Coordinates of C-alpha atoms in Angstrom, one line a residue:
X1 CA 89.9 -49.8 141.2
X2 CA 86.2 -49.8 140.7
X3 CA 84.9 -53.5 141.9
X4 CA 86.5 -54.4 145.0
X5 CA 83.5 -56.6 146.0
X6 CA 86.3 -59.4 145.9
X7 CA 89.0 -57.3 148.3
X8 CA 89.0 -58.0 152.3
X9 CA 87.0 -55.5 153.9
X10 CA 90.2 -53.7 155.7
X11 CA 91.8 -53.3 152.3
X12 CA 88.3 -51.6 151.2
X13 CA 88.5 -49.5 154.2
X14 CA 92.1 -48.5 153.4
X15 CA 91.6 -47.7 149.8
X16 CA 88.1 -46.0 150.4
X17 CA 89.8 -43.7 153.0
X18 CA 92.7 -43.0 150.6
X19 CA 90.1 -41.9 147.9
X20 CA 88.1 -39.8 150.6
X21 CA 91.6 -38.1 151.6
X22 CA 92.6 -38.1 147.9
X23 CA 89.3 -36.2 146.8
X24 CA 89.8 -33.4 149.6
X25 CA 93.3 -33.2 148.6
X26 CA 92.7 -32.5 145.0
X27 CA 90.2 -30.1 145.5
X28 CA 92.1 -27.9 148.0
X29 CA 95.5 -28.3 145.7
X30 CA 93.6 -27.0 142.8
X31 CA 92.1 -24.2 144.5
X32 CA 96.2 -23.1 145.7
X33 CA 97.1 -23.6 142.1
X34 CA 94.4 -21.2 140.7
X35 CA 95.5 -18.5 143.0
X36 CA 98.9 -18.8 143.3
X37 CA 98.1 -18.4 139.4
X38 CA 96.5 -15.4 139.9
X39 CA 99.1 -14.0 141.9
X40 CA 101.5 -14.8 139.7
X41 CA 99.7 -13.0 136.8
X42 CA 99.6 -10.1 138.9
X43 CA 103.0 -10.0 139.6
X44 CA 104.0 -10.1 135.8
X45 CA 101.2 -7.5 135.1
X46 CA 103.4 -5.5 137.4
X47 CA 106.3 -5.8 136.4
X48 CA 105.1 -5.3 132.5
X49 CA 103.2 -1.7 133.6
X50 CA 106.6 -1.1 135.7
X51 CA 108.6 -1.6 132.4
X52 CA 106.6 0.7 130.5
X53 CA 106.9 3.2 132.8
X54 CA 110.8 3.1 133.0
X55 CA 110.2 3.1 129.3
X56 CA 108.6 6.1 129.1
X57 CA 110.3 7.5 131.7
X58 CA 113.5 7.4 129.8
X59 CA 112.0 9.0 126.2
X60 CA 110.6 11.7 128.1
X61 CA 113.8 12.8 129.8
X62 CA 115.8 12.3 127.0
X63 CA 113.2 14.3 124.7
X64 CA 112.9 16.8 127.7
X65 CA 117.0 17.5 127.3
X66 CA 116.8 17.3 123.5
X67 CA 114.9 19.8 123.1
X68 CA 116.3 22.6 125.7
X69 CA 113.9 21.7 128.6
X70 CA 110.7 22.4 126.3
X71 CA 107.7 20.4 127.9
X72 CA 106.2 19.8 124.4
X73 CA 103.4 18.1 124.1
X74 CA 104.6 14.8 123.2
X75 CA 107.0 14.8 126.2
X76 CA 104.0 15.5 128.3
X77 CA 102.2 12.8 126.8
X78 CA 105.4 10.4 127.6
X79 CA 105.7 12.1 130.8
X80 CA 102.3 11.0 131.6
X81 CA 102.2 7.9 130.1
X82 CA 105.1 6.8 132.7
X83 CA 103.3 8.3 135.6
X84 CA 99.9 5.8 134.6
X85 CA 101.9 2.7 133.9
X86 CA 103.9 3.5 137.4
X87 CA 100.9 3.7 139.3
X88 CA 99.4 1.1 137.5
X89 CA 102.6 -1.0 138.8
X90 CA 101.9 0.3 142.5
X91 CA 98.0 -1.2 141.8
X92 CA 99.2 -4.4 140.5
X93 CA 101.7 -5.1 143.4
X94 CA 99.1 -4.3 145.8
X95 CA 96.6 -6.5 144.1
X96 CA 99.2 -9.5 144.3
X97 CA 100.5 -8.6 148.0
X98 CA 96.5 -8.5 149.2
X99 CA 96.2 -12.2 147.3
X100 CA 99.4 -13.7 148.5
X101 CA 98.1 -13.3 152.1
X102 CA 94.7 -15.3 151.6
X103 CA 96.8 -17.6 149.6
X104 CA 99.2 -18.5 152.5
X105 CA 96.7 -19.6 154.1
X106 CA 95.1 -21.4 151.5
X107 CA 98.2 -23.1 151.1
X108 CA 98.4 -24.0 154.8
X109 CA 94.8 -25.8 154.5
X110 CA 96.1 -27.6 151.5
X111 CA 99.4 -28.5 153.1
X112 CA 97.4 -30.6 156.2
X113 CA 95.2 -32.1 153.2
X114 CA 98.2 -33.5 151.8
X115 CA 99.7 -34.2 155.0
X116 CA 96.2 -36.7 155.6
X117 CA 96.1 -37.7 151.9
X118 CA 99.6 -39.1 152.2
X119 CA 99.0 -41.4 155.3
X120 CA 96.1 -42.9 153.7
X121 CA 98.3 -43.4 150.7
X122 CA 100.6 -45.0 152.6
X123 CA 98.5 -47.1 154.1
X124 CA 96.2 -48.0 151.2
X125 CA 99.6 -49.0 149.0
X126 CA 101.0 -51.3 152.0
X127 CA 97.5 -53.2 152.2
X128 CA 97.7 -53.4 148.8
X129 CA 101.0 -54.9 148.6
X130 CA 100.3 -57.4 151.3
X131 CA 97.0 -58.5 149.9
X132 CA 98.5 -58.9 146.3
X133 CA 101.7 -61.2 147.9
X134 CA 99.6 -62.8 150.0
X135 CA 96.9 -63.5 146.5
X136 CA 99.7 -64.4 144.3
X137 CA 101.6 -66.7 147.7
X138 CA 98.2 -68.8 147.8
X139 CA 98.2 -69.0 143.5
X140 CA 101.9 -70.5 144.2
X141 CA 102.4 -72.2 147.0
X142 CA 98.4 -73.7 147.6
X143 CA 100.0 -76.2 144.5
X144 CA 102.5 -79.6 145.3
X145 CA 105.3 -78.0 143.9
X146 CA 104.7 -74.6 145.8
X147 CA 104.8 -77.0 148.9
X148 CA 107.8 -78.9 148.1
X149 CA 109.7 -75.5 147.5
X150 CA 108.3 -74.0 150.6
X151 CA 109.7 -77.1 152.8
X152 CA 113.3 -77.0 150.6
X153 CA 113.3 -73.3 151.9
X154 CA 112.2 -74.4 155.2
X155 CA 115.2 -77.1 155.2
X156 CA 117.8 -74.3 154.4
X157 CA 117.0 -72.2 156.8
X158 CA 117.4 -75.1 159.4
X159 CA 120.9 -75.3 157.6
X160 CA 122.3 -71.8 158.1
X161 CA 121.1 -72.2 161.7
X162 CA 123.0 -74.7 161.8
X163 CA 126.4 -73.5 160.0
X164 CA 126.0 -70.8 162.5
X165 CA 125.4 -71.9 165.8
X166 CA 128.5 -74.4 165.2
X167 CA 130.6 -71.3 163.8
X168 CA 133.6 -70.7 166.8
X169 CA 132.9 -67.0 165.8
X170 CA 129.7 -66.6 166.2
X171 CA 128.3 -69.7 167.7
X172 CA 128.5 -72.6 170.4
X173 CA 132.4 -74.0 169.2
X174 CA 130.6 -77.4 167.9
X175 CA 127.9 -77.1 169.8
X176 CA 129.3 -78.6 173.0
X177 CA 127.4 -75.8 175.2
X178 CA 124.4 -73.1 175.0
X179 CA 125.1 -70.0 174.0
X180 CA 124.6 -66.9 176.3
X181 CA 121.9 -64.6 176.3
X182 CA 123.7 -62.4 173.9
X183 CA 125.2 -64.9 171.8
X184 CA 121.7 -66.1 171.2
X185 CA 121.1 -62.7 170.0
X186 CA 123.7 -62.5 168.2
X187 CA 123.1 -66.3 166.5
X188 CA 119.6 -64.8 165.9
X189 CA 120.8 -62.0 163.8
X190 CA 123.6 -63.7 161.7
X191 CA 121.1 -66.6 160.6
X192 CA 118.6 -63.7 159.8
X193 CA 121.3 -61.6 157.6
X194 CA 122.6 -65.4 156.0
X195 CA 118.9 -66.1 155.2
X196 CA 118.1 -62.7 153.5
X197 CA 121.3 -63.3 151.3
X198 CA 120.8 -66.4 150.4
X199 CA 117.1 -65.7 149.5
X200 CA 117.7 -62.6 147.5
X201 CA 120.1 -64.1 145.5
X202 CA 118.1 -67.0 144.9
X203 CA 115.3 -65.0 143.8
X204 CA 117.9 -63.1 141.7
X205 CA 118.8 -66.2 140.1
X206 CA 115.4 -67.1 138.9
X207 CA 114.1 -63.6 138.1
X208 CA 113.6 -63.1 134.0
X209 CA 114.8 -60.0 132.5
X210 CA 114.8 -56.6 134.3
X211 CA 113.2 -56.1 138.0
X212 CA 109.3 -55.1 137.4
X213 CA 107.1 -53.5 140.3
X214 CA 103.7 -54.9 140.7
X215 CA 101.5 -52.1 139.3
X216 CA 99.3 -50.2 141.5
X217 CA 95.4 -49.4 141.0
X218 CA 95.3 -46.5 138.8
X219 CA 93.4 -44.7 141.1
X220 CA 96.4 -44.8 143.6
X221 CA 98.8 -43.1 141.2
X222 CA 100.4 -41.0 143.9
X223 CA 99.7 -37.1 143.0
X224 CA 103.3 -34.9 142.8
X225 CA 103.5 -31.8 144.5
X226 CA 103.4 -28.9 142.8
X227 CA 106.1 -25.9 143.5
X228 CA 103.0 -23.8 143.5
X229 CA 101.8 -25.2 146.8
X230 CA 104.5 -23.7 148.4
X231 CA 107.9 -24.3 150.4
X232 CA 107.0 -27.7 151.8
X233 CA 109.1 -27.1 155.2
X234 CA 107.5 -23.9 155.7
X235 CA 103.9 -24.4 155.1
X236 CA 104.3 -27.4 157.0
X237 CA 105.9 -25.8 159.8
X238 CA 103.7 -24.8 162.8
X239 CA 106.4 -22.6 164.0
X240 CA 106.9 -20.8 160.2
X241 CA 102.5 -20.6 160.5
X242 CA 102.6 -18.9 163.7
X243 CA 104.9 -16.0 163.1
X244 CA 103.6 -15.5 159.4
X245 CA 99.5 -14.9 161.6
X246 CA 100.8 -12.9 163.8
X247 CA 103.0 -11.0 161.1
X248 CA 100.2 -10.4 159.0
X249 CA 97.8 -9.3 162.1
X250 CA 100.1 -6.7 163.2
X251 CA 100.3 -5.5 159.4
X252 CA 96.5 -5.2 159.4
X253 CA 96.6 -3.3 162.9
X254 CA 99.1 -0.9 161.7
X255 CA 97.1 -0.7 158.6
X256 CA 94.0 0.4 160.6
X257 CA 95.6 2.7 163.2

C-alpha cells in the first residue's frame, strides 16, 4: 500500500515497521537460501564423484579377477579413476561440512529476523483489520438506517439480559432478589455467549454466498517459510544454539591441537 497519506498515523507506524522488519527479513532469508543451495550442490557433487568411484571401483576389480590378477593398463586407469572421484568425494564433503557451519549460523540470524518480522506482521494486520471495520462501521452505521439497526441490536441485547437474569437456572427466579457476586458473573457470561449466538447467526442469515476475507494490502502478503531455513524448533531454540557453538568451538580446538 503505497499512499497511506489517508491512514491514522499508528496504522502508518504499524505498517511502516512491518515493511522495515519485512525488508531485513527478506534479505537475510535469501542469503540462507543461496547457501543452503550451495551446500546442497555440494552434497550432490559428492555423492555423484562417490558413485563414480564405487563405479569404477567395481570394473576394476572385476577386470582385475578376469584377467588372472593382471594390472593392465586399463584396470589401472579404472583403478585410478576410482581413487580421484573418491577423493574428490572426501573434497566435496568437506567443502559442504565447512559451509553448513557458517550456514547455521546464518540461519540463526535469519530465524530472529523472522521472529521480528512476524510481530510486526501481526501487528500491522490487526491495525489493519480494526481500521478497515472501524472505515466500513462509520460507511454503515453514520446512515438512519445504520442507526435504527444499531438501536434494534441494542434492544436485543437488553432482551437476552433479560431472559437471563429471570432464568431459575441461571438467574434471580423472577427477579425477586439480586444475584450474588458469582451469579452476576455467571449472568454476565451466559448473556455474552446468548449474544454472540444470536449475532453470528444473524450475520449468517444475511451473508450472500460463500464467507469472503477482507483482502490485505499486497505488500502484507505474509512470506512462507522455506524448509531451507531450517528446523524451525531448533534454530529457534536458544538451548539447540548453545550446544551447536560450543559443539563447533571444541571441533575447531581439536582441529588446531
Amino acid at each position: 500500500m503505497n499512499d497511506r497519506a489517508t491512514l491514522p498515523q499508528l496504522l502508518v507506524n504499524q505498517l511502516d515497521a512491518h515493511d522495515q522488519a519485512k525488508a531485513g527479513y527478506q534479505e537475510s532469508r535469501t542469503k540462507t537460501l543461496a547457501m543452503a543451495d550451495r551446500v546442497d550442490k555440494h552434497r550432490q557433487a559428492a555423492n555423484a564423484a562417490r558413485f563414480e568411484a564405487e563405479e569404477a571401483t567395481r570394473q576394476w576389480r572385476d577386470r582385475f579377477r578376469d584377467a588372472d590378477g593382471e594390472l593392465t593398463k586399463p584396470i589401472r586407469q579404472l583403478k585410478a579413476k576410482a581413487a580421484e572421484h573418491a577423493e574428490l568425494a572426501g573434497e566435496y564433503e568437506q567443502l559442504a561440512d565447512t559451509l553448513e557451519a557458517d550456514l547455521e549460523e546464518v540461519r540463526f540470524d535469519n530465524a530472529d529476523r523472522r521472529t521480528a518480522y512476524l510481530g510486526h506482521y501481526r501487528a500491522a494486520r490487526e491495525g489493519w483489520r480494526r481500521y478497515r471495520v472501524d472505515t466500513l462501521a462509520e460507511q454503515v452505521f453514520g446512515t438512519e438506517a445504520g442507526q435504527a439497526l444499531l438501536a434494534a441490536i441494542a434492544s436485543h441485547r437488553a432482551l437476552i439480559e433479560e431472559q437471563v437474569a429471570q432464568d431459575p437456572v441461571v438467574g434471580r427466579s423472577f427477579g425477586i432478589s439480586a444475584p450474588t457476586l458469582a451469579g452476576q458473573v455467571e449472568e454476565r457470561q451466559v448473556t455474552t455467549h446468548r449474544y454472540r449466538e444470536w449475532l453470528e447467526a444473524l450475520v449468517e442469515r444475511h451473508r450472500q454466498g460463500e464467507p469472503k476475507q477482507d483482502p490485505l494490502p499486497e505488500s502484507m502478503r505474509l512470506i512462507q517459510r522455506d524448509r531451507r531455513e531450517g528446523d524451525a524448533q531448533k534454530v529457534h531454540s536458544p538451548a539447540y544454539r548453545h550446544r551447536r557453538r560450543v559443539e563447533r568451538e571444541q571441533a575447531r580446538q581439536r582441529q588446531r591441537s
